[in-house]
Short mmCIF file of C-alpha atoms (C1' of nucleotides) in Angstrom, two decimals:
data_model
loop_
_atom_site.label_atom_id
_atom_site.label_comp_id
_atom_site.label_asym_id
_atom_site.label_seq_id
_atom_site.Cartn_x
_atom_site.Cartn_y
_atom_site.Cartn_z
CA UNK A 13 0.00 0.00 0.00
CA UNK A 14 2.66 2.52 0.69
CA UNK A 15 4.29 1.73 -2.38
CA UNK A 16 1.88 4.45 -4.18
CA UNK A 17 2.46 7.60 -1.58
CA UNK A 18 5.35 8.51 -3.28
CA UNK A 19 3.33 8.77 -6.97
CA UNK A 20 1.35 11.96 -5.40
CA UNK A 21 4.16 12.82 -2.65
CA UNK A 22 4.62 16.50 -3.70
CA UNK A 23 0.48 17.99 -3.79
CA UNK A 24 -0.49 16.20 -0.82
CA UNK A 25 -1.79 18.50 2.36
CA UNK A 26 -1.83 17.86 5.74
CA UNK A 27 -4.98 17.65 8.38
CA UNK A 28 -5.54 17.05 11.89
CA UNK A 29 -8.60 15.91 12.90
CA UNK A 30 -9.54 15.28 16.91
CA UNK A 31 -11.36 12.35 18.12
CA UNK A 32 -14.69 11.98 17.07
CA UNK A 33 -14.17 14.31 14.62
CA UNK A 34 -15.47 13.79 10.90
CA UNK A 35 -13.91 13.61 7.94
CA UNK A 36 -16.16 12.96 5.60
CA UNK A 37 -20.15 12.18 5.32
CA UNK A 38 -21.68 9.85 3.19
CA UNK A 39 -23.72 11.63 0.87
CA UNK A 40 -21.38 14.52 0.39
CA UNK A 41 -19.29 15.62 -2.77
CA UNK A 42 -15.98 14.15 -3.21
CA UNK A 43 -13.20 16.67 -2.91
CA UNK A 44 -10.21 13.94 -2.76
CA UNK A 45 -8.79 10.89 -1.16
CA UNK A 46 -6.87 10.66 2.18
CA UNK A 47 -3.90 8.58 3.46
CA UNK A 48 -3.79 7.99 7.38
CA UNK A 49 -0.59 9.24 8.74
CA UNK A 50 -1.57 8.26 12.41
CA UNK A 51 -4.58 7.56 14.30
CA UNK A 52 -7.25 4.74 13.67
CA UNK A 53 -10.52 5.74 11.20
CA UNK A 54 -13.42 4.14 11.44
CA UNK A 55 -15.41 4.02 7.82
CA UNK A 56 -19.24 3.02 7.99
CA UNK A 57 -22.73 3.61 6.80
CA UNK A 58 -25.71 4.91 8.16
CA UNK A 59 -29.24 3.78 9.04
CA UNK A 60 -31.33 6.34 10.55
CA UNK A 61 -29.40 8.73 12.48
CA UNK A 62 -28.83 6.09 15.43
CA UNK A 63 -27.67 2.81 13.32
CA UNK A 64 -24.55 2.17 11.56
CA UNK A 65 -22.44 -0.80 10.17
CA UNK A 66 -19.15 0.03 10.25
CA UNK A 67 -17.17 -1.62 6.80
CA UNK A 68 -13.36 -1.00 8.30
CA UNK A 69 -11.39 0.31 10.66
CA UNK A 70 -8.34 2.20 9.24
CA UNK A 71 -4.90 2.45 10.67
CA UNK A 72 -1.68 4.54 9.96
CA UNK A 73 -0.58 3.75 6.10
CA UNK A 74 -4.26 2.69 4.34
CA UNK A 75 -5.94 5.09 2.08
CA UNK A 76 -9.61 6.46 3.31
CA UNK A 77 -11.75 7.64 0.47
CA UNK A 78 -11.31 6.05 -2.20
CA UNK A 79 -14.66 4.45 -2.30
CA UNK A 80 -15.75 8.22 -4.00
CA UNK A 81 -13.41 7.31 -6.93
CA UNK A 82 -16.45 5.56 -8.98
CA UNK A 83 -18.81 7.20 -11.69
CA UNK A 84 -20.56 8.82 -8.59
CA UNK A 85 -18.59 11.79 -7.39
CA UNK A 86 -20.37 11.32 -3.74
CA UNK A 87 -18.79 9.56 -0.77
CA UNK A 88 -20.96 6.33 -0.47
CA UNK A 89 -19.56 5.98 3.04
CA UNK A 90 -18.61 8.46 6.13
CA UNK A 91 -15.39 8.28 8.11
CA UNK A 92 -14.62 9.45 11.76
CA UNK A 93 -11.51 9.72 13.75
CA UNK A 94 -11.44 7.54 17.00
CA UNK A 95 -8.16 8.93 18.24
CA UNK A 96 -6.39 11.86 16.98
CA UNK A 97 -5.21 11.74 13.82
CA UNK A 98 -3.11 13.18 11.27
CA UNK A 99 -4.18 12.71 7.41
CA UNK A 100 -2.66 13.78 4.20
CA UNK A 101 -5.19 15.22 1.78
CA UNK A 102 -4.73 14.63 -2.35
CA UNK A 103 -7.32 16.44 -4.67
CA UNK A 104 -9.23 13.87 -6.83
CA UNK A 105 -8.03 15.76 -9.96
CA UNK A 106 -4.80 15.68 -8.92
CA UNK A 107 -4.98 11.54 -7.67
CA UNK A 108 -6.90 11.08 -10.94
CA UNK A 109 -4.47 12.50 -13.25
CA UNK A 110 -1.99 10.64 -12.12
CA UNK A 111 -3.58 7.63 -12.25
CA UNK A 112 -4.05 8.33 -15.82
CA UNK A 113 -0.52 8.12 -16.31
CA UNK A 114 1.09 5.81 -13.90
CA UNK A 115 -0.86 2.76 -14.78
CA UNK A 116 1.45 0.92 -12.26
CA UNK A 117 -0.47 2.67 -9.75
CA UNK A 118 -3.78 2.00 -11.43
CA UNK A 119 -3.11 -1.49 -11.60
CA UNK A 120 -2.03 -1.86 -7.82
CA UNK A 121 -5.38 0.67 -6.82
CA UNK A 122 -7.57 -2.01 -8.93
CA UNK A 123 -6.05 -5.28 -7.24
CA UNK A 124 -6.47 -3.19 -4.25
CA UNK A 125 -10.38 -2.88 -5.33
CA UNK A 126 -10.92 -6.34 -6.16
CA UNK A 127 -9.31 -7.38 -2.54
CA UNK A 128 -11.62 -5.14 -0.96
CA UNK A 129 -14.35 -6.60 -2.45
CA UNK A 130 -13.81 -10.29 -1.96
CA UNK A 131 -13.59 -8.63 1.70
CA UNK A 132 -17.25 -7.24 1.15
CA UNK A 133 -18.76 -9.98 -0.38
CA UNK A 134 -18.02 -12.45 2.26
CA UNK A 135 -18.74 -10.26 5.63
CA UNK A 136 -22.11 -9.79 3.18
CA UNK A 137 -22.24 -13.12 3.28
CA UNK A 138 -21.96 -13.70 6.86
CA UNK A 139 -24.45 -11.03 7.78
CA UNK A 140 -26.78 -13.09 5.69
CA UNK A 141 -25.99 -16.63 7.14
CA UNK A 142 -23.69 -16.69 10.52
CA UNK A 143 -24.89 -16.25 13.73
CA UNK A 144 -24.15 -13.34 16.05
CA UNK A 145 -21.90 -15.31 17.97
CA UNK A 146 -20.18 -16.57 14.99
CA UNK A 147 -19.63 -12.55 13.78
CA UNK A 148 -18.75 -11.17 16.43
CA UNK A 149 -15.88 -14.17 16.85
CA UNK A 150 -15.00 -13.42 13.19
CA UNK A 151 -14.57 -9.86 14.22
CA UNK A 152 -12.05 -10.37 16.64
CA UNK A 153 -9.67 -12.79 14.51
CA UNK A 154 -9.97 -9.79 11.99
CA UNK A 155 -9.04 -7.04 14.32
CA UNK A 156 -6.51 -9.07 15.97
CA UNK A 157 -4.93 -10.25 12.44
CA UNK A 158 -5.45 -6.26 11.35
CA UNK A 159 -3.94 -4.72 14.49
CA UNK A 160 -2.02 -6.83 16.23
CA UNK A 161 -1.59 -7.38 19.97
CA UNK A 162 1.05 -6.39 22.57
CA UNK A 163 3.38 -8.43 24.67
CA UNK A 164 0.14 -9.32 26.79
CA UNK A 165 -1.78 -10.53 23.79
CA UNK A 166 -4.11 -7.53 24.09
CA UNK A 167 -5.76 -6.36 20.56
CA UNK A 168 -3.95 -2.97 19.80
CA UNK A 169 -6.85 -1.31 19.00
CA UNK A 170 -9.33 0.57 21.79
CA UNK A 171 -13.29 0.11 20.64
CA UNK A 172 -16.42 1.11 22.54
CA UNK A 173 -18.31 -2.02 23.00
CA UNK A 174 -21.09 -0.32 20.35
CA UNK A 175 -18.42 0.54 17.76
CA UNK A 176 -17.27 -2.87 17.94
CA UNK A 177 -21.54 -4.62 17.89
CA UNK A 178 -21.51 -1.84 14.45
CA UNK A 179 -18.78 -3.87 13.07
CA UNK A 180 -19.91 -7.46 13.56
CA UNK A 181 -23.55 -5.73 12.65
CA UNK A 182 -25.62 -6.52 16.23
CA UNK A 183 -26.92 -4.49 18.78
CA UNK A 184 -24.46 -3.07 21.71
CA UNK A 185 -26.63 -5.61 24.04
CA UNK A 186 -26.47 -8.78 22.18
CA UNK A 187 -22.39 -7.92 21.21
CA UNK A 188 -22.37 -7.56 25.32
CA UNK A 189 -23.91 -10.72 26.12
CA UNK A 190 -21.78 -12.98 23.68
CA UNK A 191 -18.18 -11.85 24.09
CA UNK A 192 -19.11 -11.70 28.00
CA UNK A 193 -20.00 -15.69 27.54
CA UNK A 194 -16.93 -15.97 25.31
CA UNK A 195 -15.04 -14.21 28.38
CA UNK A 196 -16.40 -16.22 31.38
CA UNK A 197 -15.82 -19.71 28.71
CA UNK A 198 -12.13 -18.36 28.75
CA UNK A 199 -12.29 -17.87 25.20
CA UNK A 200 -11.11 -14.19 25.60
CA UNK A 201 -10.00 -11.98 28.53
CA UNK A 202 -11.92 -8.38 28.94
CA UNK A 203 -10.32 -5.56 31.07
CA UNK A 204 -12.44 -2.14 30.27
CA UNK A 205 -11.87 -1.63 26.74
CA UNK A 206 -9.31 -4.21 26.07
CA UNK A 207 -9.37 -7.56 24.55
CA UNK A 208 -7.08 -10.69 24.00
CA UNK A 209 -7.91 -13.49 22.26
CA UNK A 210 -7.10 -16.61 24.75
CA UNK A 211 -8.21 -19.34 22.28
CA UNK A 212 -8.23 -18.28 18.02
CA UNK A 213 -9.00 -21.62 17.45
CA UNK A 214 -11.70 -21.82 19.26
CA UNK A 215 -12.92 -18.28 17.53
CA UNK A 216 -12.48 -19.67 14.26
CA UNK A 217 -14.27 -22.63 15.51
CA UNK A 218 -17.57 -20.68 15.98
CA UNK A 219 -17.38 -18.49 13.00
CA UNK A 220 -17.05 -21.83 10.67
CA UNK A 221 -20.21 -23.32 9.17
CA UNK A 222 -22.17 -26.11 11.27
CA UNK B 45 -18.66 -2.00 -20.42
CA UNK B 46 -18.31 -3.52 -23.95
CA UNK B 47 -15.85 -0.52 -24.46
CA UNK B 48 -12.80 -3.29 -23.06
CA UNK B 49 -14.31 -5.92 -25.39
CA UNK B 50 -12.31 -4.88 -28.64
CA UNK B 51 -8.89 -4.95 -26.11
CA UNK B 52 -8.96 -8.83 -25.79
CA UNK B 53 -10.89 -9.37 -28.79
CA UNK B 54 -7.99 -11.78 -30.33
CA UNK B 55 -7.45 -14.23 -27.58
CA UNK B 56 -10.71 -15.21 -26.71
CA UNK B 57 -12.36 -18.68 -26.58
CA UNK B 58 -16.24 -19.60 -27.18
CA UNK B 59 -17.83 -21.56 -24.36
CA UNK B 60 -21.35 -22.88 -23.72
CA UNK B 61 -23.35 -23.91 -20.90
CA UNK B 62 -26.78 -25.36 -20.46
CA UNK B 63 -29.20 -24.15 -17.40
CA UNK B 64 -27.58 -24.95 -13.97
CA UNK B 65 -24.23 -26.00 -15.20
CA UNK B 66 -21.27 -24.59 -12.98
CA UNK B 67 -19.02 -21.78 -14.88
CA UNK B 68 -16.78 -21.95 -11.78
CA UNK B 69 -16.60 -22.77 -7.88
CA UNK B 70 -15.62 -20.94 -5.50
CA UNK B 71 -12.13 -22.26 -3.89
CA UNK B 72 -10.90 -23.38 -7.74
CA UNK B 73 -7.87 -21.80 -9.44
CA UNK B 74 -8.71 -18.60 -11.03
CA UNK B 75 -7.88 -19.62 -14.87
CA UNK B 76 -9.43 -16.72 -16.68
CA UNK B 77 -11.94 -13.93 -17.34
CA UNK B 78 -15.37 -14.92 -18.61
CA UNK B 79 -17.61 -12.14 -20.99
CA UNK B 80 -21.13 -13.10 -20.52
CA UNK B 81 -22.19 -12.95 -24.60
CA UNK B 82 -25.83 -14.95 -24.25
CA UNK B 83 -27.99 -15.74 -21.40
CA UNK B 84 -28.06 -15.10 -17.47
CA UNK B 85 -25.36 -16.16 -14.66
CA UNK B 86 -26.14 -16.14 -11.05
CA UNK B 87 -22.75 -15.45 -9.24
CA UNK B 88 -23.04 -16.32 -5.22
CA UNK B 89 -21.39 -17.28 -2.28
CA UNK B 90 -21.93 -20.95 -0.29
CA UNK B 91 -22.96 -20.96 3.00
CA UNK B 92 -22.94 -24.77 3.91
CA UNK B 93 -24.44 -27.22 1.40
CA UNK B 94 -27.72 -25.93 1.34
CA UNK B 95 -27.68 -22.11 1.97
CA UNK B 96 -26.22 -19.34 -0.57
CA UNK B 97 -26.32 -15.69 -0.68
CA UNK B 98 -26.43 -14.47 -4.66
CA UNK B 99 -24.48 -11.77 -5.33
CA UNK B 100 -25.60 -10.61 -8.63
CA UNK B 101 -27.14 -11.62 -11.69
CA UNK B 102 -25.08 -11.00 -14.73
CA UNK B 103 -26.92 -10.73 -18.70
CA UNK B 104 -25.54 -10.49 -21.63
CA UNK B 105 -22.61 -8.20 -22.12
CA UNK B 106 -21.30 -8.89 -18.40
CA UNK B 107 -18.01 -9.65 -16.87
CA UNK B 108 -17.77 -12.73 -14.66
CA UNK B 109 -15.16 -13.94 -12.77
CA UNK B 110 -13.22 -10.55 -12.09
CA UNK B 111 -13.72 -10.86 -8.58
CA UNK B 112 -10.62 -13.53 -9.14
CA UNK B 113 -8.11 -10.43 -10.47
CA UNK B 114 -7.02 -10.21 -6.94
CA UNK B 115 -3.41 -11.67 -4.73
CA UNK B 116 -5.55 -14.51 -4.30
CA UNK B 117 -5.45 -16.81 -7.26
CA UNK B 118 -8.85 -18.42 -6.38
CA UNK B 119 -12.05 -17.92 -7.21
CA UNK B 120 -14.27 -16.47 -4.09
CA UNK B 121 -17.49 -16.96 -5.75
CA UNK B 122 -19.18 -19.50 -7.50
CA UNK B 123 -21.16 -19.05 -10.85
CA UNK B 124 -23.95 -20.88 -12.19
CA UNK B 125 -25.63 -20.61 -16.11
CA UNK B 126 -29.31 -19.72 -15.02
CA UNK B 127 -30.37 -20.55 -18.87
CA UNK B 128 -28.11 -21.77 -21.60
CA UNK B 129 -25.52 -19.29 -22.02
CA UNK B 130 -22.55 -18.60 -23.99
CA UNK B 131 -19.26 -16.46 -22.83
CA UNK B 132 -16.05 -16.08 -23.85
CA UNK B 133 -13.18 -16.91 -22.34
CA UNK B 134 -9.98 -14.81 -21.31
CA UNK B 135 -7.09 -16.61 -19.40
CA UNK B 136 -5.77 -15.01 -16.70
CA UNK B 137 -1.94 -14.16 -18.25
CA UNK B 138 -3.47 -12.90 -21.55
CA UNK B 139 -5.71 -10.86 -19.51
CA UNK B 140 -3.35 -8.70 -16.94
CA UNK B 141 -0.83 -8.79 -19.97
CA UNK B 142 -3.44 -6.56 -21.50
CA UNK B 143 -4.02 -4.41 -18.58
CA UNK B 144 -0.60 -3.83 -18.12
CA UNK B 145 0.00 -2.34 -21.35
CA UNK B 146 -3.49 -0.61 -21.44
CA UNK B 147 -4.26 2.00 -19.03
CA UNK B 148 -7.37 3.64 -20.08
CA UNK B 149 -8.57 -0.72 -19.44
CA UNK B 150 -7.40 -0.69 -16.29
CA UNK B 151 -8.58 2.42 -15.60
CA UNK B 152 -12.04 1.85 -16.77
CA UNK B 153 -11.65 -1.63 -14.54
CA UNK B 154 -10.90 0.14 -11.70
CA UNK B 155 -13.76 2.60 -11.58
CA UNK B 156 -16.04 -1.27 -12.30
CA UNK B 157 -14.73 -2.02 -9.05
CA UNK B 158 -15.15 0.43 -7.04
CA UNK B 159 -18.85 1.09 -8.34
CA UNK B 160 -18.98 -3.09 -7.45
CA UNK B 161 -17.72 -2.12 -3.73
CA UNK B 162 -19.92 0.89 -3.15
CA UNK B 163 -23.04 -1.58 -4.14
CA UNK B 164 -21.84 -4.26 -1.90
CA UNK B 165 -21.27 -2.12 1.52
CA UNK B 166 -24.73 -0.50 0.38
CA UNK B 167 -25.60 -3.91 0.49
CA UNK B 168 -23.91 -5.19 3.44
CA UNK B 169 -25.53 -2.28 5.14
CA UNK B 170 -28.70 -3.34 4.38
CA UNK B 171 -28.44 -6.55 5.25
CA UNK B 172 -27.50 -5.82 8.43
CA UNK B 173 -30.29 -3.35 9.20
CA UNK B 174 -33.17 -3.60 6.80
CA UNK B 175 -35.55 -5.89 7.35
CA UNK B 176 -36.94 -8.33 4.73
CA UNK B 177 -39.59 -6.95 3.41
CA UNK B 178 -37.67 -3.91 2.72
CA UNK B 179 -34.66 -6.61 1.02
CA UNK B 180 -37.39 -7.89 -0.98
CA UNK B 181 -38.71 -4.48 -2.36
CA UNK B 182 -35.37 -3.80 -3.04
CA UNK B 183 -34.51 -6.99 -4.72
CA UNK B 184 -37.55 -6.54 -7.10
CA UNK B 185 -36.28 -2.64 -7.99
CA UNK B 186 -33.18 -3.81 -8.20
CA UNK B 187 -33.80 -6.31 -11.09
CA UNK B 188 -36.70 -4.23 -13.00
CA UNK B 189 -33.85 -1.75 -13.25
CA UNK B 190 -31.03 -4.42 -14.45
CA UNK B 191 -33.16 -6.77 -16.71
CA UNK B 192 -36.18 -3.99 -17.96
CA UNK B 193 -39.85 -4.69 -18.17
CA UNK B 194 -41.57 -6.13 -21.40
CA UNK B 195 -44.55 -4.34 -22.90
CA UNK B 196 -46.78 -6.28 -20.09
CA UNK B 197 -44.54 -4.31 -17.40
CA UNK B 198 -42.95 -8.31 -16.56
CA UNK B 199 -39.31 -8.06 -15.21
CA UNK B 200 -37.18 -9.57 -18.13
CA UNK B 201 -35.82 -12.46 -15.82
CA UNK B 202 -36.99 -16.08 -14.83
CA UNK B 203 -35.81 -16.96 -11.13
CA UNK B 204 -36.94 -19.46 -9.15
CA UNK B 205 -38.56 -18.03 -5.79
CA UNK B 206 -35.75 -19.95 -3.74
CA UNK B 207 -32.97 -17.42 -5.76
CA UNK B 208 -35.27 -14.77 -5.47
CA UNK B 209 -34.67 -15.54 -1.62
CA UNK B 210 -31.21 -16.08 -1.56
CA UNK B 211 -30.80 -12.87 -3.23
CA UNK B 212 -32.70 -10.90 -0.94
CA UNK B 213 -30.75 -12.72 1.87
CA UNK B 214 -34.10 -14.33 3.53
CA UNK B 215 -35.08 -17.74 3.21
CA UNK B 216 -37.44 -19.56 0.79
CA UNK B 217 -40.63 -19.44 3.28
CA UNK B 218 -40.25 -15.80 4.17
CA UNK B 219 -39.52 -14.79 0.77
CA UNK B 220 -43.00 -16.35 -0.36
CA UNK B 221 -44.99 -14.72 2.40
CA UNK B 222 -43.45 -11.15 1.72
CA UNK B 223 -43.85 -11.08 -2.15
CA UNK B 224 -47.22 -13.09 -1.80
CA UNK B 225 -48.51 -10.09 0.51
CA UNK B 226 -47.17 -7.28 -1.83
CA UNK B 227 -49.30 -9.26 -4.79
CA UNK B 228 -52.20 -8.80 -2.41
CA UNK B 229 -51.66 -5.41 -1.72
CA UNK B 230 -51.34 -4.72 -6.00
CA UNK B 231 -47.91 -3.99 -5.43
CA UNK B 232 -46.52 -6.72 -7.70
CA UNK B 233 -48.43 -8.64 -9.82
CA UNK B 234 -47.58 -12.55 -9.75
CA UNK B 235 -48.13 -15.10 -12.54
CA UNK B 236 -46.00 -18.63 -12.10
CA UNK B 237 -42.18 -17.09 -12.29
CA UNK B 238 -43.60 -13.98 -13.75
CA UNK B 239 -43.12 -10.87 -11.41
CA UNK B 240 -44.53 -7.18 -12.66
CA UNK B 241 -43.74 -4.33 -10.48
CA UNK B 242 -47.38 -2.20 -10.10
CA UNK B 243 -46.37 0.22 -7.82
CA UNK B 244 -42.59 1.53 -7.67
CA UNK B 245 -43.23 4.12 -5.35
CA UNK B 246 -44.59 2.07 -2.84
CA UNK B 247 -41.38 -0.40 -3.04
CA UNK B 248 -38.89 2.86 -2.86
CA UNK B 249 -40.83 2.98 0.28
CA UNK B 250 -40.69 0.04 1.99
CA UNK B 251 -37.03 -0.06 1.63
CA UNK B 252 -36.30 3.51 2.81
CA UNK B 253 -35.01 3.58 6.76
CA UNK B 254 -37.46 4.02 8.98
"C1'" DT C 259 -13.79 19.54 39.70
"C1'" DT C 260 -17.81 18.72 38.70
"C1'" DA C 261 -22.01 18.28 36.13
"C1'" DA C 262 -23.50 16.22 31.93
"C1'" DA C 263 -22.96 12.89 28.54
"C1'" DA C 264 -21.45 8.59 27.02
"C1'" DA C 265 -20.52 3.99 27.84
"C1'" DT C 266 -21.21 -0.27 30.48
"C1'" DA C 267 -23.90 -3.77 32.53
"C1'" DT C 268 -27.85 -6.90 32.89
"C1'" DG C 269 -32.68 -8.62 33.42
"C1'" DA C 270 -37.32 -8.92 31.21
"C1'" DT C 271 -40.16 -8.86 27.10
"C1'" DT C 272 -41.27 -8.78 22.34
"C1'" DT C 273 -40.90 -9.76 17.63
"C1'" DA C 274 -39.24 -10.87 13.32
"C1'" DT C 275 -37.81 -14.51 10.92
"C1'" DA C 276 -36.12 -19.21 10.54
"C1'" DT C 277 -37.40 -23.85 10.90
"C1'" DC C 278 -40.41 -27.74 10.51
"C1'" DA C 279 -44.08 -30.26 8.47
"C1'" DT C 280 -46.77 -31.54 4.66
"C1'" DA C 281 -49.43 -31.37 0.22
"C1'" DC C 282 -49.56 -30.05 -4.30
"C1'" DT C 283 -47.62 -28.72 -8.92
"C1'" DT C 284 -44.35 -28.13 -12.43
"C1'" DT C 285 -40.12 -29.29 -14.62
"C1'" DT C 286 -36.53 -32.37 -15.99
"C1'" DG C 287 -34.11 -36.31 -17.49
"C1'" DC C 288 -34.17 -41.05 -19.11
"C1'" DG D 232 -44.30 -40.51 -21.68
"C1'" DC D 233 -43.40 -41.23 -17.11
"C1'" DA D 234 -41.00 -41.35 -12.76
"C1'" DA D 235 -38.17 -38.62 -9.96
"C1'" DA D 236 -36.71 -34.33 -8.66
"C1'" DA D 237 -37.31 -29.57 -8.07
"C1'" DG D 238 -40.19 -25.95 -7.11
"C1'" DT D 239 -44.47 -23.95 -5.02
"C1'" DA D 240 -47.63 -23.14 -1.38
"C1'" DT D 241 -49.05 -22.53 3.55
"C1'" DG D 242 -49.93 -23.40 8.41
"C1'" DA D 243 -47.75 -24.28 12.97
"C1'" DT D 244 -43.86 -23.78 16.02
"C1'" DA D 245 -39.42 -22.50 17.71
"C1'" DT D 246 -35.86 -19.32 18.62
"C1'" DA D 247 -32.35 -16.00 17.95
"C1'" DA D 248 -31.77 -11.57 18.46
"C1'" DA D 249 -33.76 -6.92 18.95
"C1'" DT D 250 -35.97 -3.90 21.98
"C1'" DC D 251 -37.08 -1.95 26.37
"C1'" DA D 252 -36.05 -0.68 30.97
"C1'" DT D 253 -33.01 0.81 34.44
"C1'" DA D 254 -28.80 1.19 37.39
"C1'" DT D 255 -23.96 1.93 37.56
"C1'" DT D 256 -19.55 3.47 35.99
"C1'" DT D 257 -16.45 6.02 33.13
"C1'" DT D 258 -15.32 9.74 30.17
"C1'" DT D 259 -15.66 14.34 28.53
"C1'" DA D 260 -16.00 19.08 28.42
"C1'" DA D 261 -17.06 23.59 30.60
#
DNA sequence: TTAAAAATATGATTTATATCATACTTTTGC
DNA sequence: GCAAAAGTATGATATAAATCATATTTTTAA
């Protein structure tokens, strides 16, 4: 993923957004595509005002944004900070024209596209045919797998308990109620907001199909 | 979409299938690119033996098997001739030899992706949060817009009412007793596999967030 | 530093949807 | 042309998960 930064290296511009801070809303007019410096993104869509799934969580070196980069020149998707963050900003005419020219870059963007959606497809097919228990054990392997864990085997990424029920797509109760059984089956250890994953296999385990 | 056609043009190989032959399973080596030149191709993801969520339906003048362009060299996705089809064949080599020398191809294949992304985390989203009946009224706008309507106002497409389900992402049973209620209500009008869409507005509806 | 807001925790209740059961009809393959 | 398989149709039942309610704790911002 880095290996394109250098491409638009010289027009990027730099942004600081706080926690809970937006940086862009679904619905609004694509201005360009962003590259996380540092911080964690979440990226998600709405139902209602209350509702949300949330499709990623982004960490220092992916690319937020470039869902906009279709025939529709509206973000499809919104993105918030959940810790401070620096981002580097490159105008879509800008990203677009060189795309036009550097079809290495194009090439790497699309395999990037087509990995993306693979991702999409199955999480779509999960929501349609797992259980809860079996998502929300799925999201864990893919958080831990995405962000690693310290020397303690804790997850290094901090979620409230709803962000995380947005991302396995369940309610803040039900996510509660399973990872608490997964917890008390020593399955995983909870300490406030932290996680570690005590038994993988027995996460991958309930996220396979009986 | 047929604008890439001309590209690969040279290389290509005629292939038929009769109705519910296999194109390709998901887990196989990804061997080539498929152009969808004559009939209708359900392309889905197993859950189990039984269960499946469908994707998308692809007609004539389709691509199929893209999803494969990724790292991963295997398909993620089955596909399945709903009615005797022909498409061409691409292999794999051929095909990324092509892309690498053509960038307005890969170009236009990237923006196909990410316009395939943005409809599956629409989808995803909805999955999560809609409820069926709202799936199903947007499964039945969703393929009056695709196939088109005869003069009759019938949706140009024969499915069965179990892929009808398994596209909405709801099973057989419920699937029945939400389009069976809509015919009721003159929203749809029903006749064997036939499906007519009487009142638009009232679908739009029952698939907006309430 | 402290009041307000957000997040956590958990029991009780409801509801949407899947599952099961069974009969009938249409399609398909030999 | 006919038997088997696949698809259609519907009622009854089960259940997973959402919703509701409420108390406590932690975090945030003025």
């Amino acid at each position: 993923m880095k290996d394109w930064l250098p491409a638009i290296d010289s027009h990027r511009q730099t942004l600081a957004y706080k926690k809970g801070e937006t940086i862009f809303e679904e619905g609004m007019p694509v201005k360009g595509i962003y590259f996380l410096n540092r911080g964690k993104v979440k990226i998600y869509r709405k139902w209602g005002h209350q509702k949300q799934l949330i499709l990623h969580f982004a960490k220092e070196g992916d690319i937020i944004g470039y869902r906009g980069l279709a025939n529709e020149s509206i973000y499809p998707v919104s993105a918030m900070a959940l810790e401070p963050s620096t981002l580097c900003f490159v105008d879509t005419v800008f990203f677009e024209t060189t795309l036009r020219v550097n079809n290495e870059l194009t090439y790497k963007l699309m395999q990037f596209y087509s990995n993306e959606l693979q991702y999409a497809e199955r999480r779509m097919r999960n929501l349609a045919h797992m259980d809860v228990k079996g998502r929300v054990a799925e999201t864990l392997l893919m958080l831990k797998k995405d962000f690693g864990e310290n020397k303690e085997g804790i997850i290094n990424i901090t979620l409230t308990k709803q962000d995380l029920a947005s991302f396995a797509g369940t309610t803040y109760e039900t996510f509660f109620r399973m990872i608490n059984e997964m917890a008390k089956q020593k399955i995983v250890r909870l300490s406030g907001k932290e996680i570690a994953v005590l038994k993988a296999r027995k996460l991958k385990e309930l996220s396979t199909m009986k």
